[in-house]
PDB file of C-alpha atoms in Angstrom:
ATOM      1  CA  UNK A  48       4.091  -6.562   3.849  1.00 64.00           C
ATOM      2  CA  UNK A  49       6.830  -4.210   5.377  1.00 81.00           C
ATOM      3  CA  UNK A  50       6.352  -0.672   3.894  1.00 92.00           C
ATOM      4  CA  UNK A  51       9.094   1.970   3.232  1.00 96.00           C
ATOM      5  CA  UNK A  52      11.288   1.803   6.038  1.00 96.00           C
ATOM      6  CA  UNK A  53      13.182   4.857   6.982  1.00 97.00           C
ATOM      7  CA  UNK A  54      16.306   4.960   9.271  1.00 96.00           C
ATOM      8  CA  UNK A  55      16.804   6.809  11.464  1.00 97.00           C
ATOM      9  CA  UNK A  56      13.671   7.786  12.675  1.00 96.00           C
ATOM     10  CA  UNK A  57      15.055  10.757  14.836  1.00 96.00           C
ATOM     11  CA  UNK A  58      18.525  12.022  14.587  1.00 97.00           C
ATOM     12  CA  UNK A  59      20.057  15.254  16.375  1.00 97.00           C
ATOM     13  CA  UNK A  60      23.156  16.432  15.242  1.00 97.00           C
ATOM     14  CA  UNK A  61      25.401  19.775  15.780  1.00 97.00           C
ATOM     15  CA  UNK A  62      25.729  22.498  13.233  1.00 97.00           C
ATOM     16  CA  UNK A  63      28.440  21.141  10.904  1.00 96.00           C
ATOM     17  CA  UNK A  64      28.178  17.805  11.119  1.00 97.00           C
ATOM     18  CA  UNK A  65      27.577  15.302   8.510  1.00 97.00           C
ATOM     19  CA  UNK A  66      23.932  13.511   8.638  1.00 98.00           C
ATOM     20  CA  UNK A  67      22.722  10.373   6.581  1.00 98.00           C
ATOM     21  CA  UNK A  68      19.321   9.735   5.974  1.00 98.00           C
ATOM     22  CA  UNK A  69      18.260   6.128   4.869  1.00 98.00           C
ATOM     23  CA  UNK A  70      15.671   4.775   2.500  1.00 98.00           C
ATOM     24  CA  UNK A  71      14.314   1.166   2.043  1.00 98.00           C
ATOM     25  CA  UNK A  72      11.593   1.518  -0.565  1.00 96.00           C
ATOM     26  CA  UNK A  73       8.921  -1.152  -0.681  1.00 95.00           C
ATOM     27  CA  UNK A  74      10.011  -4.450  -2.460  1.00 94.00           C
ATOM     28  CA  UNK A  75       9.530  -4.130  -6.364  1.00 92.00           C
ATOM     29  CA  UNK A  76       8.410  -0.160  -6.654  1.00 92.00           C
ATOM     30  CA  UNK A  77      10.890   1.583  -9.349  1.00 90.00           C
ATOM     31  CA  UNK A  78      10.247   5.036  -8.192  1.00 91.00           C
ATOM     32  CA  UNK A  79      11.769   6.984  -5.075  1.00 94.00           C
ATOM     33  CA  UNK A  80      11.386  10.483  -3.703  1.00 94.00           C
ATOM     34  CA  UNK A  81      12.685  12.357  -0.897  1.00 97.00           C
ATOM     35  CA  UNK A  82      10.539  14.864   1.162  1.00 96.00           C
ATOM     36  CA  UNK A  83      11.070  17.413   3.694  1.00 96.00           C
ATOM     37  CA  UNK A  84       8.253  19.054   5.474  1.00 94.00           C
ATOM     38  CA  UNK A  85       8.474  21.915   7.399  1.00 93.00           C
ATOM     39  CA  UNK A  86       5.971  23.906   9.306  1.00 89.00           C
ATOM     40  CA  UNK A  87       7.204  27.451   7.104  1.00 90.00           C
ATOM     41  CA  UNK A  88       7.497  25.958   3.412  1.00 90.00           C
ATOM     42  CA  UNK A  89       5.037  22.472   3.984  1.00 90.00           C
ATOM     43  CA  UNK A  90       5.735  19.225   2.050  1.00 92.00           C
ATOM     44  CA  UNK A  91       8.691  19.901  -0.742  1.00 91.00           C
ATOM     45  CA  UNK A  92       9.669  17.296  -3.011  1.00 92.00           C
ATOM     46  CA  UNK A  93      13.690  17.474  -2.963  1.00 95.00           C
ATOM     47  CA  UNK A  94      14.395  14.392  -5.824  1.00 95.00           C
ATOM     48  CA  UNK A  95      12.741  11.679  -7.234  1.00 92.00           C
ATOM     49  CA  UNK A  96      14.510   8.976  -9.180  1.00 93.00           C
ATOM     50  CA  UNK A  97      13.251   6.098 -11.530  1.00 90.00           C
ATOM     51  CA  UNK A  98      14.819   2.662 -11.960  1.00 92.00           C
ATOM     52  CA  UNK A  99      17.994   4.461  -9.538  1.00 94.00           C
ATOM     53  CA  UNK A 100      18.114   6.920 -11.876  1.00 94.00           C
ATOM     54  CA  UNK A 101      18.036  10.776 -10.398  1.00 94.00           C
ATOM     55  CA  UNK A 102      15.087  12.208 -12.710  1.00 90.00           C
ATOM     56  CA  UNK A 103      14.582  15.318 -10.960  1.00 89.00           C
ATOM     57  CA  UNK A 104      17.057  16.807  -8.149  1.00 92.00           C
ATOM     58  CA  UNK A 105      15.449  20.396  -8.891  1.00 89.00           C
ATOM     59  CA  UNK A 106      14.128  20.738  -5.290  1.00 90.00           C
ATOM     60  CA  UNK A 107      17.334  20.037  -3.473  1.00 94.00           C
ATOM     61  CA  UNK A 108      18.089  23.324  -1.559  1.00 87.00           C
ATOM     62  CA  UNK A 109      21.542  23.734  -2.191  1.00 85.00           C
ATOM     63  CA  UNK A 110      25.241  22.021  -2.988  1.00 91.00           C
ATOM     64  CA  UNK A 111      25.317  20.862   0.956  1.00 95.00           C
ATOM     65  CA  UNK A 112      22.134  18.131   0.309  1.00 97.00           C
ATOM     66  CA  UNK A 113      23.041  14.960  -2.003  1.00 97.00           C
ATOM     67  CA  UNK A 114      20.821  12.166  -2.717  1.00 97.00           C
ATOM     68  CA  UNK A 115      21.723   8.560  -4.263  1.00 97.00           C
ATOM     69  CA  UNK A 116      20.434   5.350  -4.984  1.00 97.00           C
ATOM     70  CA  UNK A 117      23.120   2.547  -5.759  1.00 96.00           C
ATOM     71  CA  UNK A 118      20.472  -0.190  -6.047  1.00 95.00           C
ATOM     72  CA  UNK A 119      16.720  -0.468  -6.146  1.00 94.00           C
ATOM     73  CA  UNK A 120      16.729  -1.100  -1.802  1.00 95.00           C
ATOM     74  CA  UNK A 121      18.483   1.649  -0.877  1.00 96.00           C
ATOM     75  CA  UNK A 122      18.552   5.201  -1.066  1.00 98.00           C
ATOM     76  CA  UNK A 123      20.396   7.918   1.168  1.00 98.00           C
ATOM     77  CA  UNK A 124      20.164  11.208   1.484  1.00 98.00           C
ATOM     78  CA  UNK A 125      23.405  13.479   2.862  1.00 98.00           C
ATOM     79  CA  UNK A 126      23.545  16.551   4.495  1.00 97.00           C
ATOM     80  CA  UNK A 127      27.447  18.347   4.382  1.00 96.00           C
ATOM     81  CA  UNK A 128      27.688  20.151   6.889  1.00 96.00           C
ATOM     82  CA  UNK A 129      24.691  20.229   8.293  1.00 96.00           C
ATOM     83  CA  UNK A 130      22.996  23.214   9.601  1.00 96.00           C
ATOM     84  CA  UNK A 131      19.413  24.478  12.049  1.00 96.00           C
ATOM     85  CA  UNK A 132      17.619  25.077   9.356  1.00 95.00           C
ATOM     86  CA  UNK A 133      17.519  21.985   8.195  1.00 96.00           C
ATOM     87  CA  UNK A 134      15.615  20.662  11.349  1.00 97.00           C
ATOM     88  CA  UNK A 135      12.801  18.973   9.515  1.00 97.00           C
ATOM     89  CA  UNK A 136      11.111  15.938   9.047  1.00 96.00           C
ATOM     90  CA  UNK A 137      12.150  13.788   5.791  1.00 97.00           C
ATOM     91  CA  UNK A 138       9.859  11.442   4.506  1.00 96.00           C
ATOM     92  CA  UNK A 139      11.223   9.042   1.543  1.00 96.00           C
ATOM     93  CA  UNK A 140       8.012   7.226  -0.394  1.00 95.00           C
ATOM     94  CA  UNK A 141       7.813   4.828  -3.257  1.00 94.00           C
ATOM     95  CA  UNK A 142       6.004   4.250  -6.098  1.00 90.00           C
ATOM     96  CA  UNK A 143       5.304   1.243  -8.485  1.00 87.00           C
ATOM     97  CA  UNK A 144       4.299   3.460 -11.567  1.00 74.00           C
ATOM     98  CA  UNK A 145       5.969   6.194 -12.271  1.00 64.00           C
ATOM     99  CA  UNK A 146       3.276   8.794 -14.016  1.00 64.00           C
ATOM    100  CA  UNK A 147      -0.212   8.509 -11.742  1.00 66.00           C
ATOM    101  CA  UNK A 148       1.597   5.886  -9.379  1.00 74.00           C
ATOM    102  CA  UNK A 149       0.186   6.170  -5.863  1.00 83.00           C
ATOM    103  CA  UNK A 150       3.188   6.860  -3.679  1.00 89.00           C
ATOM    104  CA  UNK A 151       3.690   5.236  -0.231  1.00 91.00           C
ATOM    105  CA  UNK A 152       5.399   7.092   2.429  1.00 94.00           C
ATOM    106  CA  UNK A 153       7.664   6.373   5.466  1.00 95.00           C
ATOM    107  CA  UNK A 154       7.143   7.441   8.575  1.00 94.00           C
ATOM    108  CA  UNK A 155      10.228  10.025   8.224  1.00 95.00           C
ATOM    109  CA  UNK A 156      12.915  11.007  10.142  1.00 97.00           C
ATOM    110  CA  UNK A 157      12.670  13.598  12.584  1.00 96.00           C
ATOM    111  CA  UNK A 158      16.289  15.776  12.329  1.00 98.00           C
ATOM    112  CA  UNK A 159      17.403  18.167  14.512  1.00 98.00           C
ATOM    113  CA  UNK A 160      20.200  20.429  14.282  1.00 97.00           C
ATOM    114  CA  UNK A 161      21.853  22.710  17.143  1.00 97.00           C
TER     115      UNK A 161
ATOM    116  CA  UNK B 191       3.757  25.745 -12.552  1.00 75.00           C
ATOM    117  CA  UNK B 192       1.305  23.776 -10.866  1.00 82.00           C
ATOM    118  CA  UNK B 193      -0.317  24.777  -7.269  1.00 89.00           C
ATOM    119  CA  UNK B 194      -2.356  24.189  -4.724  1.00 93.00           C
ATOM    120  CA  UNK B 195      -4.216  25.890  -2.096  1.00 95.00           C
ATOM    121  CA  UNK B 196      -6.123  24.638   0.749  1.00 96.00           C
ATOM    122  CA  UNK B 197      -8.849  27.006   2.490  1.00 93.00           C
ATOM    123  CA  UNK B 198      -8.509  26.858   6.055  1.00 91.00           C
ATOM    124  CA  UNK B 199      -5.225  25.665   7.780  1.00 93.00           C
ATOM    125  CA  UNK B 200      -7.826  24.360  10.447  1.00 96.00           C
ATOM    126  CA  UNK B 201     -11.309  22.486  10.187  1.00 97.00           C
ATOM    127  CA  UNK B 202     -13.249  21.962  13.350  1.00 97.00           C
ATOM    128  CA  UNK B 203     -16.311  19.887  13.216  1.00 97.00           C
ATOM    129  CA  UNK B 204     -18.582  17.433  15.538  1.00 97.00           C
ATOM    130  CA  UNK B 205     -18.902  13.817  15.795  1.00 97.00           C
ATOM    131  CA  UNK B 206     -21.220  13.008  13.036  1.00 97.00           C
ATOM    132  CA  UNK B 207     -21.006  16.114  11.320  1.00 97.00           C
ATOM    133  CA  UNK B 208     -20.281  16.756   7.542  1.00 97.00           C
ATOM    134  CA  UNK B 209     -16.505  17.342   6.417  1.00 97.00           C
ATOM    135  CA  UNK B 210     -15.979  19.445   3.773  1.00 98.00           C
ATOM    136  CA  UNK B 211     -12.023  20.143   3.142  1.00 98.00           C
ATOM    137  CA  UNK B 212     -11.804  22.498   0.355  1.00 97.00           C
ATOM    138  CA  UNK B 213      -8.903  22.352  -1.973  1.00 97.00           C
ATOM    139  CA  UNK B 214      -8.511  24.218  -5.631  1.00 96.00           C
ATOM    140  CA  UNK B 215      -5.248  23.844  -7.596  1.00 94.00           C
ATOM    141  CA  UNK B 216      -3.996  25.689 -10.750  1.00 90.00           C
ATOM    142  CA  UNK B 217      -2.617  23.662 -13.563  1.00 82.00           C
ATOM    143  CA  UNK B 218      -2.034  24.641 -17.028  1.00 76.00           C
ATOM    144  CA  UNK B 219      -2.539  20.602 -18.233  1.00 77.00           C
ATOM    145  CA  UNK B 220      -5.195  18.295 -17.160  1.00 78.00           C
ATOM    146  CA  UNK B 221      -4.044  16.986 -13.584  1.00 84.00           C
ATOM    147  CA  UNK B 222      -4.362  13.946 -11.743  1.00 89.00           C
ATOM    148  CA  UNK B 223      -5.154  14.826  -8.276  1.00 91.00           C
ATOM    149  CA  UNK B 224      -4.850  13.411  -4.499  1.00 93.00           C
ATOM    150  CA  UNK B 225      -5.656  13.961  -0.677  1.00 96.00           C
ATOM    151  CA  UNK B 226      -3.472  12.051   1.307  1.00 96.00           C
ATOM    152  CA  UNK B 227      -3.758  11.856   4.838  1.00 96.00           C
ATOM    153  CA  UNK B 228      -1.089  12.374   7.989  1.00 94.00           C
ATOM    154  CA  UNK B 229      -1.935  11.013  11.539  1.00 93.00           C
ATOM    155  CA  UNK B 230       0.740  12.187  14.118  1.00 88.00           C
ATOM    156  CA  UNK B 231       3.826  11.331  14.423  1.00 84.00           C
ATOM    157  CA  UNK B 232       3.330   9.206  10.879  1.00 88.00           C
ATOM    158  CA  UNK B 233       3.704   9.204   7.221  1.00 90.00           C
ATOM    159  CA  UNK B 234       1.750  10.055   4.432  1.00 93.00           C
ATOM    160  CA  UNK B 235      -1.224   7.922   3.784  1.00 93.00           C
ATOM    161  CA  UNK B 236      -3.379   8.080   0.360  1.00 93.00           C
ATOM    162  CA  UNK B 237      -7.239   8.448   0.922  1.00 96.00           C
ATOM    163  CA  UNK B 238      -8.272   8.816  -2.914  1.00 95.00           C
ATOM    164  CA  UNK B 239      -6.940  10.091  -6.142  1.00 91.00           C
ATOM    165  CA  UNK B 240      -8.236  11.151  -9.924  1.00 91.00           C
ATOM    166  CA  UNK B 241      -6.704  10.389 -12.641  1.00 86.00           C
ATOM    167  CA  UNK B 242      -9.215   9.965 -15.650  1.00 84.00           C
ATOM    168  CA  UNK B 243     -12.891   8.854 -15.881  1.00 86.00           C
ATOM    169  CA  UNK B 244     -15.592   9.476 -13.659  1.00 88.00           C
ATOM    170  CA  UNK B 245     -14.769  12.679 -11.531  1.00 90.00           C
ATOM    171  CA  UNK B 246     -16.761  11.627  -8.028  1.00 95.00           C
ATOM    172  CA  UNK B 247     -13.665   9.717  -6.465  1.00 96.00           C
ATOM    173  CA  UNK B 248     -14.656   7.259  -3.774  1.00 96.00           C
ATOM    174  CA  UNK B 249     -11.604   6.597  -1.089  1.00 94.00           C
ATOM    175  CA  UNK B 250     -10.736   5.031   2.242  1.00 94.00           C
ATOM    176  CA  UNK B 251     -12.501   5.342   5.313  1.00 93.00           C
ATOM    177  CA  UNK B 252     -15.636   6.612   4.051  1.00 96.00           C
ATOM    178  CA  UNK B 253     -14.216   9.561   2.321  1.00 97.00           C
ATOM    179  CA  UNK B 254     -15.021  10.935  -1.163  1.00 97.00           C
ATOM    180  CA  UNK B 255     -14.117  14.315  -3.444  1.00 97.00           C
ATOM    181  CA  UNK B 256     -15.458  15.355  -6.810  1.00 95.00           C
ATOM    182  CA  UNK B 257     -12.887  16.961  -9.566  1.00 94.00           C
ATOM    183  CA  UNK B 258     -14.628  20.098 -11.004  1.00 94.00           C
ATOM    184  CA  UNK B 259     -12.466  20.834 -13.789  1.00 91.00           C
ATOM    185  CA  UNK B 260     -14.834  24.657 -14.160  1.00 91.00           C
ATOM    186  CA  UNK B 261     -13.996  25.597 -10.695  1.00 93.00           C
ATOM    187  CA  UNK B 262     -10.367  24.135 -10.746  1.00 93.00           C
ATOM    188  CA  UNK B 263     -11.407  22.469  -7.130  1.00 95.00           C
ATOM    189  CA  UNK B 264     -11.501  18.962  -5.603  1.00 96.00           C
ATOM    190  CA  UNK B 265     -12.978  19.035  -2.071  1.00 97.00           C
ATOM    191  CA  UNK B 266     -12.943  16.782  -0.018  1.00 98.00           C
ATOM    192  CA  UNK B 267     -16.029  15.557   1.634  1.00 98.00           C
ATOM    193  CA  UNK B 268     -17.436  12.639   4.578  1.00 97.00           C
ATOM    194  CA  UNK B 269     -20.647  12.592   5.293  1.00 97.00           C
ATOM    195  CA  UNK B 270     -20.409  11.964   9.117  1.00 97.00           C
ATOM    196  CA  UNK B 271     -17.116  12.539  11.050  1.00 97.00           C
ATOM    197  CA  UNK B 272     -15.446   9.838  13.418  1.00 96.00           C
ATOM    198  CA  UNK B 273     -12.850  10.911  16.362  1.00 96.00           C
ATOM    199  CA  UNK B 274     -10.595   8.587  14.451  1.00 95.00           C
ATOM    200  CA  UNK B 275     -10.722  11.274  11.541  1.00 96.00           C
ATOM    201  CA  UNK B 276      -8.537  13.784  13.349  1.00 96.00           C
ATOM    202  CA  UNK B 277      -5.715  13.765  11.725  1.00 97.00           C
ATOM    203  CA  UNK B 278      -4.427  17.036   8.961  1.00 96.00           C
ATOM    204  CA  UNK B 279      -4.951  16.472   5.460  1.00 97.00           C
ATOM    205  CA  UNK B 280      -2.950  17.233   2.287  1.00 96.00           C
ATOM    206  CA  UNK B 281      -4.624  17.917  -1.205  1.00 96.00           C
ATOM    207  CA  UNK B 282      -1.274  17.277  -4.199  1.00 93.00           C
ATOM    208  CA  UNK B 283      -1.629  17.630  -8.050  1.00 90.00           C
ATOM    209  CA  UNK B 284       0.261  16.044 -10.379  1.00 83.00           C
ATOM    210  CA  UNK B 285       0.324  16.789 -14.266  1.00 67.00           C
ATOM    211  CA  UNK B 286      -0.492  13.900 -16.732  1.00 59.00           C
ATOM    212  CA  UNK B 287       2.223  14.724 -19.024  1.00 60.00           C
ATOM    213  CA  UNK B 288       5.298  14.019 -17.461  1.00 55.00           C
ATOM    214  CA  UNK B 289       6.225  12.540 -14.443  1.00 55.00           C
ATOM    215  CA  UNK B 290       4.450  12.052 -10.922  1.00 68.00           C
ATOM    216  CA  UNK B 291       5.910  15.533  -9.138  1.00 77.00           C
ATOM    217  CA  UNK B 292       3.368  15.908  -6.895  1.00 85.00           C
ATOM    218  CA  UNK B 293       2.584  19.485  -5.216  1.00 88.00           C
ATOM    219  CA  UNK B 294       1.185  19.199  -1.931  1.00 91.00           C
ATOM    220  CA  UNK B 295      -0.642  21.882  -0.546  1.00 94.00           C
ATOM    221  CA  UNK B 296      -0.076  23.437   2.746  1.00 93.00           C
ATOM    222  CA  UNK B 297      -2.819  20.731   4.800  1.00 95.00           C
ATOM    223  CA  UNK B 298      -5.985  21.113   6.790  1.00 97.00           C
ATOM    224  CA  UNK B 299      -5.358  20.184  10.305  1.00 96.00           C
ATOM    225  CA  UNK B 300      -8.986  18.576  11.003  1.00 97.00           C
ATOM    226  CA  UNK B 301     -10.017  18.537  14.606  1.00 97.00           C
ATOM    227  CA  UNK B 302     -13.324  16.460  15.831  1.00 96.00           C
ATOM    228  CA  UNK B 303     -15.608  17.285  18.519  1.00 95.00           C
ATOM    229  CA  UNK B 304     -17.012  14.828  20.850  1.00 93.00           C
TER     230      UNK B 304
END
C-alpha cells in the first residue's frame, strides 16, 4: 500500500520566492497534519485538519505560511515569500482516527532557502 | 500545556546491550503516549503507543516502554541492541480529551557499537 506521499522531496528556492509543499495522505485516513522539524525548535506541529477541515492552524509561524486541503487527497502547504529561516524539513502524516489515531508520516521535504 | 523531555540528546550503547531511552512528559490530563522512530533521511515511524489498559506497551522490533503515571515517565527499553537500531528516537504525548496534537520531544539520537 503506497503511504503518504510528499512532493517535492527537496526544493531550494531564493529568499522571496513563493514555495508549495504537497501532501497525498494515505487512501481513506480523515486526519492531516503538517510538520516542520528543525535542529533549534525539533518536531512542531504547524496544522492539523479533520475531514478537510483546518482544526488547529495555532502552530503556523506567521501570516507568510498557509495550509489547505480542497479534498481528502490533497493538501498543500504555501510559503509567501519565502525566507532562510524556513530551511527545514516538512513532514505531512495521516491519521485514520482522529483522538489516539496512530499517525503515518512522509518522508518530508527537505527546503532550502538562500 | 503538555511537554516532553527526553534525557540525553545522545545514547551510545553495544551490540547486544540494553537500551534504555528515558522520556518523562508533563500533562495536566491523563495522556496517551508514543515513541516513534526516524531512520535517516526518512519519516516518522511508530514503534509503540499507550492509550488505556495495561501500562507495559509491547512495540515493533523488539522494543517495549512502561507508562508510570507516579513518575510521569515512559522509557523506552530493548533488551539487546541490533546495528539496525541506530536510528534517533522521538517520545510525543497526546491528551485524551481533545484531539491527537501530539508534542514530540526533542529525540535521542541512538548510536550502536559493533
Amino acid at each position: 500500500d503506497a503511504g503518504v506521499i510528499q512532493s517535492p522531496r527537496h526544493e531550494v528556492t531564493e529568499m522571496g520566492q513563493e514555495v508549495t509543499l504537497r501532501c497525498k495522505p494515505i487512501s481513506g485516513h480523515n486526519s492531516l497534519f503538517w510538520y516542520r522539524q528543525t535542529m533549534m525548535r525539533g518536531l512542531e506541529l504547524l496544522i492539523y485538519f479533520n475531514n478537510n477541515v483546518p482544526i488547529d492552524d495555532s502552530g503556523m509561524p506567521e501570516d507568510r505560511f498557509s495550509a489547505k486541503m480542497p479534498n481528502a487527497s490533497f493538501s498543500t502547504l504555501k510559503i509567501q515569500p519565502s525566507e532562510p529561516r524556513d530551511s527545514a524539513v516538512y513532514f505531512c502524516a495521516s491519521s485514520l482516527e482522529l483522538v489516539s489515531g496512530t499517525q503515518y508520516f512522509g518522508p518530508g521535504t527537505r527546503l532550502l532557502v538562500l | 500545556a503538555q511537554s516532553v523531555t527526553q534525557l540525553g540528546s545522545h545514547v551510545s550503547v553495544s551490540e547486544g546491550a540494553l537500551v534504555l531511552l528515558r522520556c518523562n512528559y508533563s500533562s495536566s490530563v491523563p495522556p496517551y503516549l508514543f515513541w516513534y522512530v526516524q531512520y535517516p533521511n526518512q519519516g516518522l515511524q511508530l514503534l509503540l503507543k499507550y492509550t488505556t489498559g495495561a501500562t507495559l506497551v509491547k512495540g515493533i522490533n523488539g522494543f517495549e516502554a512502561e507508562f508510570k503515571k507516579s513518575e510521569t515517565s515512559f522509557h523506552l527499553t530493548k533488551p539487546s541492541a541490533h546495528m539496525s537500531d541506530a536510528a534517533e528516537y522521538f517520545c510525543a504525548v497526546s491528551d485524551q480529551k481533545g484531539a491527537q496534537k501530539l508534542v514530540f520531544g526533542q529525540g535521542t539520537r541512538l548510536t550502536i557499537n559493533p
